[in-house]
Amino acid sequence: MADDKDVLRDVWFGRIPTCFALYQDEVTEKEAEPFYLLLPRVSYLTLVTDKVKKHFLKAVKPEDVEEMWFEYEGTPLKWHYPIGVLFDLHALNTALPWSITVHFKNFPERDLLHCLSNSVIEAHFMSCIKEADALKHKSQVINDMQKKDHKQLWMGLQNDKFDQFWAMNRKLMEYPTEEGGFRYIPFRIYQTMSDRPFIQKLFRPASPEGHTHTLGDLLKEMYPAAIAHDGLSGFLRSLLDSPGLPRSLMALSLKQDSPRGGGEGGGEERRS
């Protein structure tokens, strides 16, 4: 998987056309034009929106500026979710560009974590990397890396440098066949339910009989409603040890559809 560069590049360079608009009640100086940006699906909102902040600060009095945050149709957007996950959860079926509202006041303390600097994003990102390696390699790979290697991972993401990132990340994605592969598959299933925003459990890459698990197998066990009534699509048959993702943790976003045919509601699944 680590050598399948065409797939990896396609995932890395996935972009979402987005239109940012300042919340009208916060305009205190002059009218602000919308700001358009191609958002990388694999990054974080607060990491790629410095230009957005500079643009809208011109329309707000300095004394009115607090921490910047974003919302979509009344829902605050969690900065610590990958951008692709946020889009798939909240706006997948909307016309592009994705319309995001920018705020500088009334930070929703109950809904969002504070993010006052890039060091907060870096700490979250590295925590996810370390958690994933603990599941896959008992933390052996991440612990064998030097501090500069960790920094290269982060700088690759922060600066949107595919080759810089993957020079280090490929080590985390190596599949140790002589040891029977990964211990567990690191995954997180995101959903819009506020009482359980994501599902994360231990899941082995193969059955006790040695059969390699697929993404469909994972969903059938962890979230059966996500499986279509007529069986698995070709996408869900893909092998779990080859997700083609730029990060070490597989992120799945699930949106509940309306109930069909009197049965349980199905789920719409997307990968980011």
XYZ file of N, CA and C in Angstrom:
816
model
N 0.820 -1.209 0.000
C 0.000 0.000 0.000
C 0.848 1.250 0.000
N 1.969 1.216 0.771
C 2.783 2.415 0.906
C 3.438 2.811 -0.406
N 3.481 1.893 -1.400
C 4.094 2.211 -2.676
C 3.069 2.577 -3.742
N 1.802 2.556 -3.413
C 0.758 2.882 -4.384
C 0.594 4.398 -4.440
N 1.575 5.066 -5.055
C 1.639 6.522 -4.959
C 0.507 7.227 -5.691
N 0.013 6.657 -6.782
C -1.069 7.320 -7.511
C -2.306 7.468 -6.633
N -2.659 6.395 -5.930
C -3.816 6.447 -5.034
C -3.552 7.416 -3.890
N -2.369 7.321 -3.315
C -2.031 8.188 -2.186
C -2.072 9.659 -2.577
N -1.564 9.975 -3.756
C -1.585 11.367 -4.219
C -3.010 11.845 -4.455
N -3.845 10.986 -5.048
C -5.239 11.372 -5.297
C -5.950 11.703 -3.988
N -5.703 10.886 -2.964
C -6.325 11.142 -1.664
C -5.777 12.436 -1.063
N -4.467 12.587 -1.097
C -3.819 13.760 -0.493
C -4.293 15.057 -1.131
N -4.408 15.074 -2.446
C -4.733 16.312 -3.147
C -6.233 16.502 -3.367
N -7.059 15.717 -2.684
C -8.500 15.946 -2.735
C -8.846 17.312 -2.149
N -9.667 18.076 -2.840
C -10.005 19.438 -2.425
C -11.519 19.660 -2.440
N -11.983 20.545 -1.556
C -13.401 20.906 -1.486
C -13.530 22.403 -1.751
N -14.164 22.815 -2.852
C -14.386 24.248 -3.102
C -15.287 24.818 -2.008
N -14.851 25.893 -1.374
C -15.551 26.416 -0.199
C -15.682 27.928 -0.271
N -16.845 28.422 0.144
C -17.108 29.862 0.223
C -17.295 30.240 1.691
N -16.422 31.091 2.207
C -16.518 31.577 3.578
C -17.213 32.936 3.587
N -18.167 33.102 4.493
C -18.873 34.379 4.632
C -18.929 34.761 6.102
N -18.682 36.028 6.394
C -18.728 36.511 7.774
C -20.174 36.620 8.236
N -20.446 36.165 9.448
C -21.788 36.258 10.025
C -22.221 37.722 10.046
N -23.383 38.003 9.465
C -23.798 39.392 9.237
C -23.867 40.221 10.512
N -24.291 39.633 11.599
C -24.422 40.391 12.846
C -23.072 40.816 13.421
N -21.985 40.292 12.869
C -20.662 40.626 13.376
C -19.927 41.630 12.496
N -20.559 42.064 11.423
C -19.953 43.077 10.554
C -20.087 44.433 11.230
N -18.970 45.049 11.624
C -19.015 46.320 12.362
C -18.267 47.448 11.668
N -17.430 47.148 10.692
C -16.642 48.175 10.016
C -17.153 48.431 8.608
N -17.026 47.450 7.757
C -17.481 47.564 6.380
C -17.900 46.190 5.884
N -18.698 46.192 4.826
C -19.183 44.929 4.271
C -18.000 44.091 3.787
N -18.044 42.817 4.091
C -16.948 41.923 3.705
C -17.384 41.012 2.567
N -16.589 40.966 1.530
C -16.861 40.057 0.421
C -16.585 38.619 0.857
N -17.306 37.658 0.289
C -17.013 36.253 0.599
C -15.578 35.907 0.199
N -15.041 34.888 0.836
C -13.679 34.450 0.545
C -13.735 32.997 0.090
N -13.132 32.720 -1.071
C -13.192 31.374 -1.648
C -11.848 30.663 -1.478
N -11.950 29.368 -1.184
C -10.743 28.595 -0.911
C -10.990 27.136 -1.278
N -9.951 26.477 -1.790
C -10.000 25.029 -2.001
C -9.424 24.363 -0.756
N -10.278 23.725 0.011
C -9.848 23.129 1.275
C -9.340 21.705 1.069
N -8.161 21.375 1.582
C -7.661 19.995 1.503
C -8.431 19.082 2.452
N -8.929 17.978 1.935
C -9.746 17.075 2.742
C -8.971 16.479 3.912
N -7.657 16.333 3.777
C -6.892 15.626 4.808
C -6.381 16.546 5.913
N -6.677 17.837 5.846
C -6.158 18.778 6.832
C -7.251 19.185 7.820
N -6.978 20.241 8.581
C -7.903 20.736 9.600
C -8.269 22.193 9.304
N -9.518 22.563 9.600
C -9.996 23.909 9.279
C -9.102 25.003 9.845
N -8.756 24.899 11.107
C -7.985 25.969 11.736
C -6.538 26.011 11.250
N -6.117 24.996 10.517
C -4.747 24.963 10.005
C -4.619 25.639 8.645
N -5.716 25.749 7.915
C -5.633 26.223 6.521
C -6.451 27.493 6.277
N -6.829 28.191 7.336
C -7.728 29.341 7.163
C -7.123 30.658 7.651
N -5.802 30.766 7.674
C -5.179 32.038 8.056
C -5.596 33.167 7.116
N -5.663 32.866 5.818
C -6.058 33.884 4.842
C -7.508 34.311 5.054
N -8.338 33.368 5.457
C -9.742 33.687 5.746
C -9.817 34.668 6.911
N -9.057 34.397 7.947
C -9.057 35.275 9.122
C -8.599 36.679 8.765
N -7.495 36.789 8.039
C -6.974 38.107 7.656
C -7.974 38.871 6.801
N -8.665 38.166 5.927
C -9.639 38.803 5.042
C -10.787 39.422 5.831
N -11.335 38.681 6.788
C -12.530 39.159 7.492
C -12.225 40.078 8.667
N -11.010 40.071 9.149
C -10.670 40.997 10.233
C -10.810 42.452 9.798
N -10.740 42.693 8.500
C -10.894 44.059 7.985
C -12.310 44.589 8.200
N -13.263 43.689 8.387
C -14.663 44.100 8.513
C -15.137 44.131 9.955
N -14.243 43.856 10.891
C -14.629 43.768 12.296
C -13.748 44.694 13.130
N -14.345 45.388 14.072
C -13.566 46.231 14.981
C -12.669 45.350 15.852
N -11.440 45.792 16.104
C -10.508 44.985 16.907
C -11.080 44.571 18.258
N -11.837 45.456 18.887
C -12.381 45.126 20.205
C -13.484 44.065 20.144
N -13.980 43.780 18.941
C -15.025 42.769 18.779
C -14.468 41.394 18.411
N -13.152 41.305 18.265
C -12.544 40.063 17.791
C -12.206 39.141 18.960
N -12.800 37.955 18.930
C -12.454 36.896 19.869
C -11.880 35.738 19.055
N -12.006 34.531 19.515
C -11.475 33.383 18.776
C -12.332 33.085 17.551
N -11.700 32.873 16.397
C -12.440 32.557 15.182
C -12.957 31.118 15.237
N -14.203 30.950 14.803
C -14.772 29.609 14.694
C -15.719 29.569 13.508
N -16.112 28.363 13.110
C -16.887 28.183 11.885
C -18.158 27.383 12.163
N -19.171 27.668 11.352
C -20.411 26.876 11.439
C -20.995 26.679 10.057
N -21.757 25.603 9.937
C -22.468 25.308 8.697
C -23.924 25.052 9.030
N -24.796 25.910 8.527
C -26.244 25.789 8.739
C -26.578 25.574 10.211
N -25.958 26.366 11.071
C -26.257 26.325 12.497
C -25.455 25.324 13.304
N -24.659 24.499 12.647
C -23.853 23.499 13.349
C -22.404 23.959 13.451
N -21.880 24.161 14.660
C -20.459 24.499 14.804
C -19.591 23.362 14.256
N -18.544 23.724 13.525
C -17.672 22.732 12.899
C -16.458 22.457 13.787
N -16.285 21.207 14.148
C -15.206 20.812 15.059
C -13.862 20.857 14.328
N -12.958 21.704 14.784
C -11.680 21.864 14.089
C -10.831 20.596 14.153
N -11.018 19.756 15.179
C -10.170 18.576 15.322
C -10.663 17.390 14.498
N -11.730 17.570 13.711
C -12.138 16.572 12.732
C -11.462 16.922 11.399
N -10.986 15.939 10.638
C -10.470 16.243 9.301
C -11.533 16.949 8.463
N -11.099 17.852 7.595
C -12.029 18.635 6.785
C -12.927 17.728 5.951
N -12.365 16.672 5.376
C -13.175 15.762 4.574
C -14.278 15.103 5.379
N -13.989 14.768 6.626
C -15.007 14.182 7.503
C -16.104 15.201 7.790
N -15.731 16.437 8.078
C -16.726 17.487 8.340
C -17.662 17.664 7.153
N -17.085 17.718 5.962
C -17.907 17.908 4.765
C -18.848 16.727 4.557
N -18.332 15.515 4.669
C -19.159 14.334 4.437
C -20.262 14.186 5.479
N -19.995 14.592 6.700
C -21.001 14.498 7.759
C -22.118 15.514 7.588
N -21.761 16.723 7.213
C -22.721 17.826 7.281
C -23.180 18.378 5.935
N -22.407 18.187 4.874
C -22.730 18.912 3.638
C -22.567 18.084 2.379
N -22.537 16.771 2.505
C -22.230 15.916 1.364
C -23.185 16.114 0.197
N -24.456 16.326 0.478
C -25.458 16.413 -0.586
C -25.782 17.842 -0.998
N -24.969 18.808 -0.577
C -25.213 20.198 -0.939
C -24.443 20.554 -2.201
N -24.914 21.601 -2.876
C -24.220 22.079 -4.068
C -22.925 22.774 -3.661
N -21.913 22.617 -4.484
C -20.645 23.304 -4.241
C -20.696 24.711 -4.833
N -19.965 25.669 -4.274
C -19.030 25.499 -3.163
C -19.742 25.329 -1.823
N -19.051 24.707 -0.904
C -19.530 24.532 0.463
C -19.566 25.900 1.138
N -20.697 26.270 1.699
C -20.853 27.589 2.318
C -20.648 27.493 3.826
N -19.584 28.115 4.310
C -19.244 28.102 5.733
C -19.335 29.518 6.289
N -19.947 29.657 7.453
C -20.074 30.956 8.117
C -18.940 31.134 9.122
N -18.337 32.329 9.105
C -17.210 32.655 9.978
C -17.692 33.511 11.144
N -17.233 33.184 12.346
C -17.584 33.949 13.549
C -16.315 34.392 14.278
N -16.416 35.553 14.940
C -15.359 36.028 15.827
C -15.883 36.295 17.237
N -17.150 35.988 17.468
C -17.758 36.234 18.780
C -18.589 35.025 19.193
N -18.980 35.016 20.470
C -19.906 34.002 21.002
C -19.423 32.574 20.741
N -18.188 32.308 21.115
C -17.614 30.978 20.918
C -18.470 29.924 21.626
N -18.886 28.864 20.907
C -19.759 27.830 21.492
C -18.979 26.857 22.377
N -18.814 27.225 23.621
C -17.983 26.464 24.551
C -18.422 25.005 24.693
N -19.707 24.749 24.598
C -20.216 23.390 24.812
C -20.022 22.501 23.592
N -19.759 23.114 22.444
C -19.679 22.338 21.208
C -18.268 22.191 20.654
N -17.399 23.161 20.932
C -16.082 23.180 20.306
C -14.960 23.256 21.332
N -13.819 22.704 20.947
C -12.593 22.865 21.717
C -11.899 24.147 21.271
N -11.223 24.801 22.182
C -10.476 25.998 21.812
C -9.231 25.601 21.016
N -8.864 26.452 20.079
C -7.664 26.225 19.275
C -7.018 27.580 19.020
N -6.135 27.985 19.917
C -5.566 29.326 19.856
C -4.238 29.384 19.111
N -3.687 28.227 18.744
C -2.426 28.233 18.000
C -2.260 26.912 17.264
N -1.339 26.896 16.297
C -1.072 25.670 15.548
C -0.473 24.575 16.419
N 0.127 24.950 17.543
C 0.699 23.936 18.430
C -0.386 23.029 19.007
N -1.599 23.562 19.158
C -2.722 22.750 19.644
C -3.103 21.712 18.588
N -3.119 22.132 17.324
C -3.433 21.208 16.232
C -2.345 20.144 16.118
N -1.100 20.572 16.234
C 0.021 19.631 16.151
C -0.077 18.572 17.248
N -0.389 18.994 18.462
C -0.502 18.045 19.572
C -1.616 17.036 19.312
N -2.751 17.502 18.790
C -3.863 16.600 18.474
C -3.467 15.626 17.369
N -2.849 16.144 16.322
C -2.442 15.317 15.192
C -1.465 14.228 15.630
N -0.449 14.598 16.394
C 0.542 13.619 16.828
C -0.064 12.610 17.802
N -1.037 13.031 18.588
C -1.727 12.103 19.477
C -2.447 11.022 18.675
N -3.083 11.424 17.567
C -3.767 10.453 16.702
C -2.768 9.494 16.062
N -1.634 10.032 15.609
C -0.600 9.198 14.998
C -0.087 8.158 16.001
N 0.178 8.595 17.216
C 0.712 7.692 18.247
C -0.320 6.639 18.650
N -1.573 7.055 18.729
C -2.633 6.100 19.071
C -2.745 5.020 18.007
N -2.681 5.425 16.737
C -2.788 4.463 15.645
C -1.614 3.491 15.653
N -0.409 3.992 15.911
C 0.751 3.103 15.910
C 0.735 2.155 17.107
N 0.164 2.593 18.213
C 0.019 1.693 19.360
C -0.857 0.503 18.992
N -1.890 0.741 18.211
C -2.788 -0.334 17.795
C -2.138 -1.240 16.756
N -1.384 -0.654 15.843
C -0.802 -1.437 14.749
C 0.498 -2.131 15.134
N 1.410 -1.387 15.770
C 2.768 -1.889 15.987
C 3.209 -1.872 17.450
N 2.277 -1.756 18.395
C 2.627 -1.627 19.820
C 3.537 -0.421 20.069
N 3.359 0.611 19.258
C 4.117 1.875 19.360
C 5.590 1.729 18.995
N 5.982 0.594 18.435
C 7.401 0.377 18.144
C 7.922 1.330 17.077
N 7.123 1.585 16.045
C 7.590 2.426 14.939
C 7.713 3.879 15.373
N 6.666 4.413 15.989
C 6.691 5.822 16.387
C 7.760 6.072 17.440
N 8.000 5.101 18.317
C 9.016 5.266 19.355
C 10.433 5.184 18.800
N 10.595 4.473 17.685
C 11.912 4.382 17.050
C 12.250 5.634 16.244
N 11.257 6.437 15.949
C 11.500 7.680 15.215
C 12.118 8.728 16.136
N 12.900 9.609 15.542
C 13.463 10.716 16.293
C 12.484 11.887 16.313
N 12.760 12.853 17.164
C 11.894 14.021 17.266
C 11.793 14.756 15.938
N 12.885 14.806 15.197
C 12.866 15.490 13.900
C 11.973 14.754 12.896
N 11.850 13.434 13.046
C 10.950 12.663 12.179
C 9.496 13.007 12.482
N 9.169 13.125 13.767
C 7.821 13.541 14.154
C 7.528 14.925 13.583
N 8.519 15.804 13.667
C 8.334 17.171 13.168
C 8.140 17.173 11.661
N 8.823 16.283 10.964
C 8.660 16.216 9.517
C 7.254 15.776 9.141
N 6.694 14.836 9.885
C 5.304 14.436 9.650
C 4.380 15.635 9.761
N 4.543 16.368 10.855
C 3.681 17.518 11.100
C 3.877 18.606 10.049
N 5.117 18.924 9.719
C 5.386 19.982 8.752
C 4.876 19.600 7.364
N 4.923 18.314 7.045
C 4.376 17.866 5.772
C 2.889 18.141 5.674
N 2.163 17.873 6.765
C 0.729 18.163 6.781
C 0.481 19.664 6.786
N 1.195 20.383 7.647
C 0.963 21.817 7.780
C 1.233 22.564 6.480
N 2.273 22.162 5.756
C 2.661 22.860 4.533
C 2.121 22.203 3.275
N 1.282 21.169 3.449
C 0.670 20.471 2.316
C 1.732 19.911 1.369
N 2.748 19.266 1.940
C 3.849 18.699 1.161
C 3.758 17.176 1.191
N 3.251 16.628 0.108
C 3.011 15.189 0.028
C 4.284 14.382 0.255
N 5.347 14.680 -0.477
C 6.576 13.889 -0.387
C 7.231 14.015 0.986
N 7.188 15.209 1.555
C 7.762 15.415 2.885
C 7.027 14.567 3.922
N 5.707 14.538 3.831
C 4.903 13.765 4.773
C 5.134 12.269 4.598
N 5.069 11.796 3.344
C 5.117 10.359 3.112
C 6.492 9.747 3.301
N 7.537 10.562 3.270
C 8.867 10.033 3.563
C 8.911 9.429 4.962
N 8.116 9.984 5.887
C 8.038 9.465 7.251
C 6.828 8.549 7.447
N 5.700 8.917 6.871
C 4.464 8.180 7.126
C 4.511 6.755 6.588
N 5.322 6.517 5.539
C 5.388 5.156 4.988
C 5.888 4.162 6.041
N 6.719 4.622 6.968
C 7.198 3.736 8.028
C 6.045 3.287 8.924
N 5.114 4.203 9.160
C 3.969 3.890 10.015
C 2.964 2.980 9.322
N 3.022 2.937 7.985
C 2.061 2.147 7.222
C 2.616 0.795 6.796
N 3.866 0.494 7.149
C 4.444 -0.792 6.763
C 3.702 -1.939 7.449
N 3.442 -2.984 6.668
C 2.648 -4.126 7.135
C 3.597 -5.279 7.438
N 3.892 -5.551 8.701
C 4.898 -6.563 9.064
C 4.382 -7.988 8.878
N 4.491 -8.502 7.653
C 3.929 -9.827 7.356
C 4.581 -10.925 8.187
N 5.871 -10.753 8.509
C 6.545 -11.794 9.286
C 5.995 -11.880 10.703
N 5.312 -10.822 11.144
C 4.711 -10.812 12.477
C 3.192 -10.986 12.416
N 2.707 -11.343 11.232
C 1.271 -11.550 11.085
C 0.489 -10.293 10.792
N 1.187 -9.231 10.391
C 0.492 -7.989 10.035
C 0.240 -7.090 11.231
N -0.653 -6.129 11.034
C -1.013 -5.217 12.121
C -1.701 -5.989 13.250
N -1.517 -5.526 14.474
C -2.236 -6.114 15.607
C -3.722 -5.803 15.485
N -4.030 -4.531 15.311
C -5.413 -4.075 15.144
C -5.454 -3.009 14.052
N -6.634 -2.817 13.481
C -6.849 -1.766 12.493
C -7.290 -0.497 13.216
N -6.510 0.571 13.152
C -6.942 1.824 13.784
C -7.997 2.505 12.917
N -9.174 2.678 13.451
C -10.250 3.311 12.688
C -11.104 4.137 13.637
N -11.830 5.046 13.054
C -12.800 5.825 13.818
C -13.986 6.105 12.902
N -15.176 5.694 13.308
C -16.395 5.944 12.539
C -17.080 7.170 13.127
N -17.067 8.258 12.376
C -17.699 9.493 12.830
C -19.178 9.487 12.458
N -20.005 10.050 13.323
C -21.425 10.167 13.042
C -21.941 11.469 13.638
N -23.134 11.866 13.221
C -23.682 13.157 13.633
C -24.386 13.111 14.978
N -24.507 11.941 15.573
C -25.174 11.831 16.876
C -24.329 12.518 17.943
N -24.933 13.435 18.694
C -24.174 14.202 19.680
C -23.796 13.372 20.905
N -24.596 12.344 21.227
C -24.306 11.553 22.414
C -23.208 10.517 22.162
N -22.955 10.206 20.903
C -21.875 9.279 20.558
C -21.281 9.719 19.219
N -20.408 10.733 19.244
C -19.927 11.323 17.991
C -19.090 10.393 17.132
N -18.491 9.371 17.731
C -17.752 8.417 16.905
C -17.693 7.055 17.591
N -17.420 6.033 16.760
C -17.282 4.654 17.228
C -15.830 4.241 17.024
N -15.224 3.676 18.047
C -13.838 3.237 17.954
C -13.643 2.032 18.870
N -13.371 0.875 18.266
C -13.187 -0.351 19.029
C -12.013 -1.137 18.444
N -11.592 -2.173 19.154
C -10.529 -3.032 18.645
C -11.069 -3.908 17.516
N -10.311 -3.986 16.417
C -10.735 -4.805 15.281
C -9.483 -5.344 14.594
N -9.390 -6.669 14.502
C -8.205 -7.291 13.911
C -8.315 -7.327 12.380
N -7.180 -7.297 11.681
C -7.210 -7.291 10.213
C -7.596 -8.629 9.599
N -7.616 -9.696 10.403
C -7.973 -11.012 9.872
C -8.773 -11.785 10.910
N -9.557 -12.733 10.435
C -10.355 -13.581 11.320
C -9.454 -14.624 11.972
N -9.933 -15.307 13.030
C -9.123 -16.371 13.653
C -8.733 -17.466 12.665
N -9.532 -17.630 11.590
C -9.221 -18.642 10.577
C -8.206 -18.148 9.550
N -7.812 -16.874 9.653
C -6.811 -16.340 8.735
C -7.369 -15.618 7.532
N -8.683 -15.425 7.459
C -9.288 -14.715 6.334
C -9.143 -13.206 6.530
N -8.632 -12.527 5.512
C -8.426 -11.082 5.610
C -9.762 -10.357 5.663
N -9.918 -9.475 6.628
C -11.152 -8.710 6.741
C -11.200 -7.589 5.711
N -12.404 -7.238 5.312
C -12.626 -6.111 4.410
C -13.274 -4.972 5.180
N -13.383 -3.837 4.521
C -14.078 -2.706 5.120
C -15.530 -3.065 5.412
N -16.121 -3.868 4.539
C -17.486 -4.314 4.779
C -17.621 -5.140 6.042
N -16.626 -5.990 6.306
C -16.642 -6.786 7.535
C -16.618 -5.886 8.764
N -15.782 -4.856 8.714
C -15.701 -3.926 9.840
C -17.044 -3.243 10.081
N -17.658 -2.753 8.995
C -18.931 -2.049 9.144
C -20.047 -2.980 9.602
N -20.044 -4.220 9.120
C -21.076 -5.169 9.552
C -21.001 -5.420 11.051
N -19.793 -5.414 11.587
C -19.631 -5.659 13.018
C -19.862 -4.402 13.847
N -19.364 -3.267 13.376
C -19.406 -2.046 14.173
C -20.642 -1.190 13.918
N -21.177 -1.254 12.681
C -22.295 -0.379 12.324
C -23.116 -1.060 11.233
N -23.882 -2.087 11.575
C -24.602 -2.874 10.568
C -25.528 -2.051 9.683
N -26.080 -0.953 10.197
C -27.021 -0.153 9.408
C -26.362 0.497 8.207
N -25.027 0.538 8.171
C -24.327 1.178 7.056
C -24.288 0.291 5.821
N -24.604 -0.994 5.974
C -24.543 -1.917 4.855
C -25.840 -1.856 4.070
N -25.714 -1.711 2.748
C -26.896 -1.642 1.892
C -27.685 -2.944 1.983
N -28.990 -2.835 1.778
C -29.860 -4.009 1.891
C -29.553 -5.053 0.817
N -28.973 -4.625 -0.313
C -28.700 -5.568 -1.395
C -27.260 -6.072 -1.356
N -26.603 -5.945 -0.215
C -25.259 -6.486 -0.076
C -24.185 -5.425 -0.121
N -22.929 -5.872 -0.267
C -21.782 -4.976 -0.223
C -21.458 -4.430 -1.602
N -21.093 -3.163 -1.637
C -20.596 -2.585 -2.880
C -19.148 -3.015 -3.066
N -18.624 -2.810 -4.281
C -17.230 -3.146 -4.530
C -16.298 -2.372 -3.634
N -16.674 -1.142 -3.322
C -15.841 -0.299 -2.456
C -15.669 -0.933 -1.087
N -16.748 -1.492 -0.546
C -16.677 -2.063 0.792
C -15.902 -3.369 0.825
N -15.633 -3.948 -0.346
C -14.854 -5.182 -0.362
C -13.350 -4.916 -0.322
N -12.974 -3.660 -0.358
C -11.546 -3.333 -0.336
C -10.915 -3.840 0.956
N -9.671 -4.255 0.887
C -8.994 -4.812 2.055
C -8.702 -3.731 3.072
N -8.920 -4.056 4.330
C -8.712 -3.075 5.393
C -7.257 -2.686 5.558
N -6.330 -3.554 5.181
C -4.927 -3.190 5.374
C -4.401 -2.329 4.228
N -5.266 -1.953 3.284
C -4.837 -1.129 2.156
C -5.807 0.022 1.917
N -6.040 0.874 2.915
C -7.032 1.932 2.754
C -6.586 3.078 1.883
N -5.290 3.220 1.611
C -4.829 4.307 0.762
C -5.010 5.668 1.389
N -4.941 5.761 2.694
C -5.169 7.020 3.386
C -3.855 7.684 3.742
N -3.833 9.022 3.755
C -2.587 9.711 4.060
C -2.186 9.628 5.516
N -3.127 9.345 6.386
C -2.789 9.248 7.802
C -2.869 7.803 8.240
N -2.406 7.555 9.461
C -2.343 6.183 9.948
C -3.663 5.703 10.525
N -4.608 6.579 10.732
C -5.900 6.201 11.297
C -6.974 6.360 10.229
N -7.737 5.303 9.988
C -8.781 5.344 8.980
C -10.004 6.065 9.531
N -10.438 7.095 8.813
C -11.594 7.880 9.250
C -12.780 7.582 8.353
N -13.882 7.154 8.941
C -15.119 6.889 8.215
C -16.185 7.829 8.733
N -16.936 8.436 7.823
C -18.041 9.292 8.253
C -19.343 8.668 7.802
N -20.325 8.625 8.690
C -21.597 7.970 8.411
C -22.746 8.928 8.633
N -23.610 9.043 7.614
C -24.818 9.841 7.741
C -26.011 8.920 7.657
N -26.934 9.086 8.574
C -28.130 8.257 8.570
C -29.088 8.719 7.480
N -29.528 7.769 6.637
C -30.582 8.046 5.678
C -31.930 7.860 6.357
N -32.983 8.275 5.680
C -34.321 8.015 6.202
C -34.623 6.536 6.049
N -35.472 5.966 6.910
C -35.790 4.541 6.827
C -36.344 4.167 5.466
N -35.982 2.954 5.010
C -36.422 2.504 3.699
C -37.214 1.213 3.830
N -38.309 1.143 3.121
C -39.063 -0.091 3.008
C -39.524 -0.675 4.326
N -39.764 0.186 5.319
C -40.253 -0.304 6.592
C -39.177 -0.876 7.483
N -37.919 -1.007 6.945
C -36.846 -1.560 7.759
C -36.057 -0.463 8.429
N -34.884 -0.836 8.919
C -34.026 0.136 9.574
C -33.405 1.060 8.543
N -33.095 2.285 8.983
C -32.453 3.238 8.088
C -31.047 2.788 7.754
N -30.687 2.964 6.488
C -29.343 2.612 6.068
C -28.390 3.730 6.393
N -27.151 3.522 6.118
C -26.138 4.546 6.366
C -25.416 4.877 5.081
N -25.005 6.128 4.944
C -24.221 6.530 3.795
C -22.791 6.704 4.265
N -21.867 5.961 3.668
C -20.498 5.900 4.187
C -19.551 6.617 3.245
N -18.619 7.379 3.829
C -17.585 8.057 3.051
C -16.262 7.927 3.780
N -15.175 7.906 3.024
C -13.843 7.858 3.609
C -13.143 9.179 3.367
N -12.348 9.620 4.358
C -11.561 10.832 4.197
C -10.123 10.566 4.602
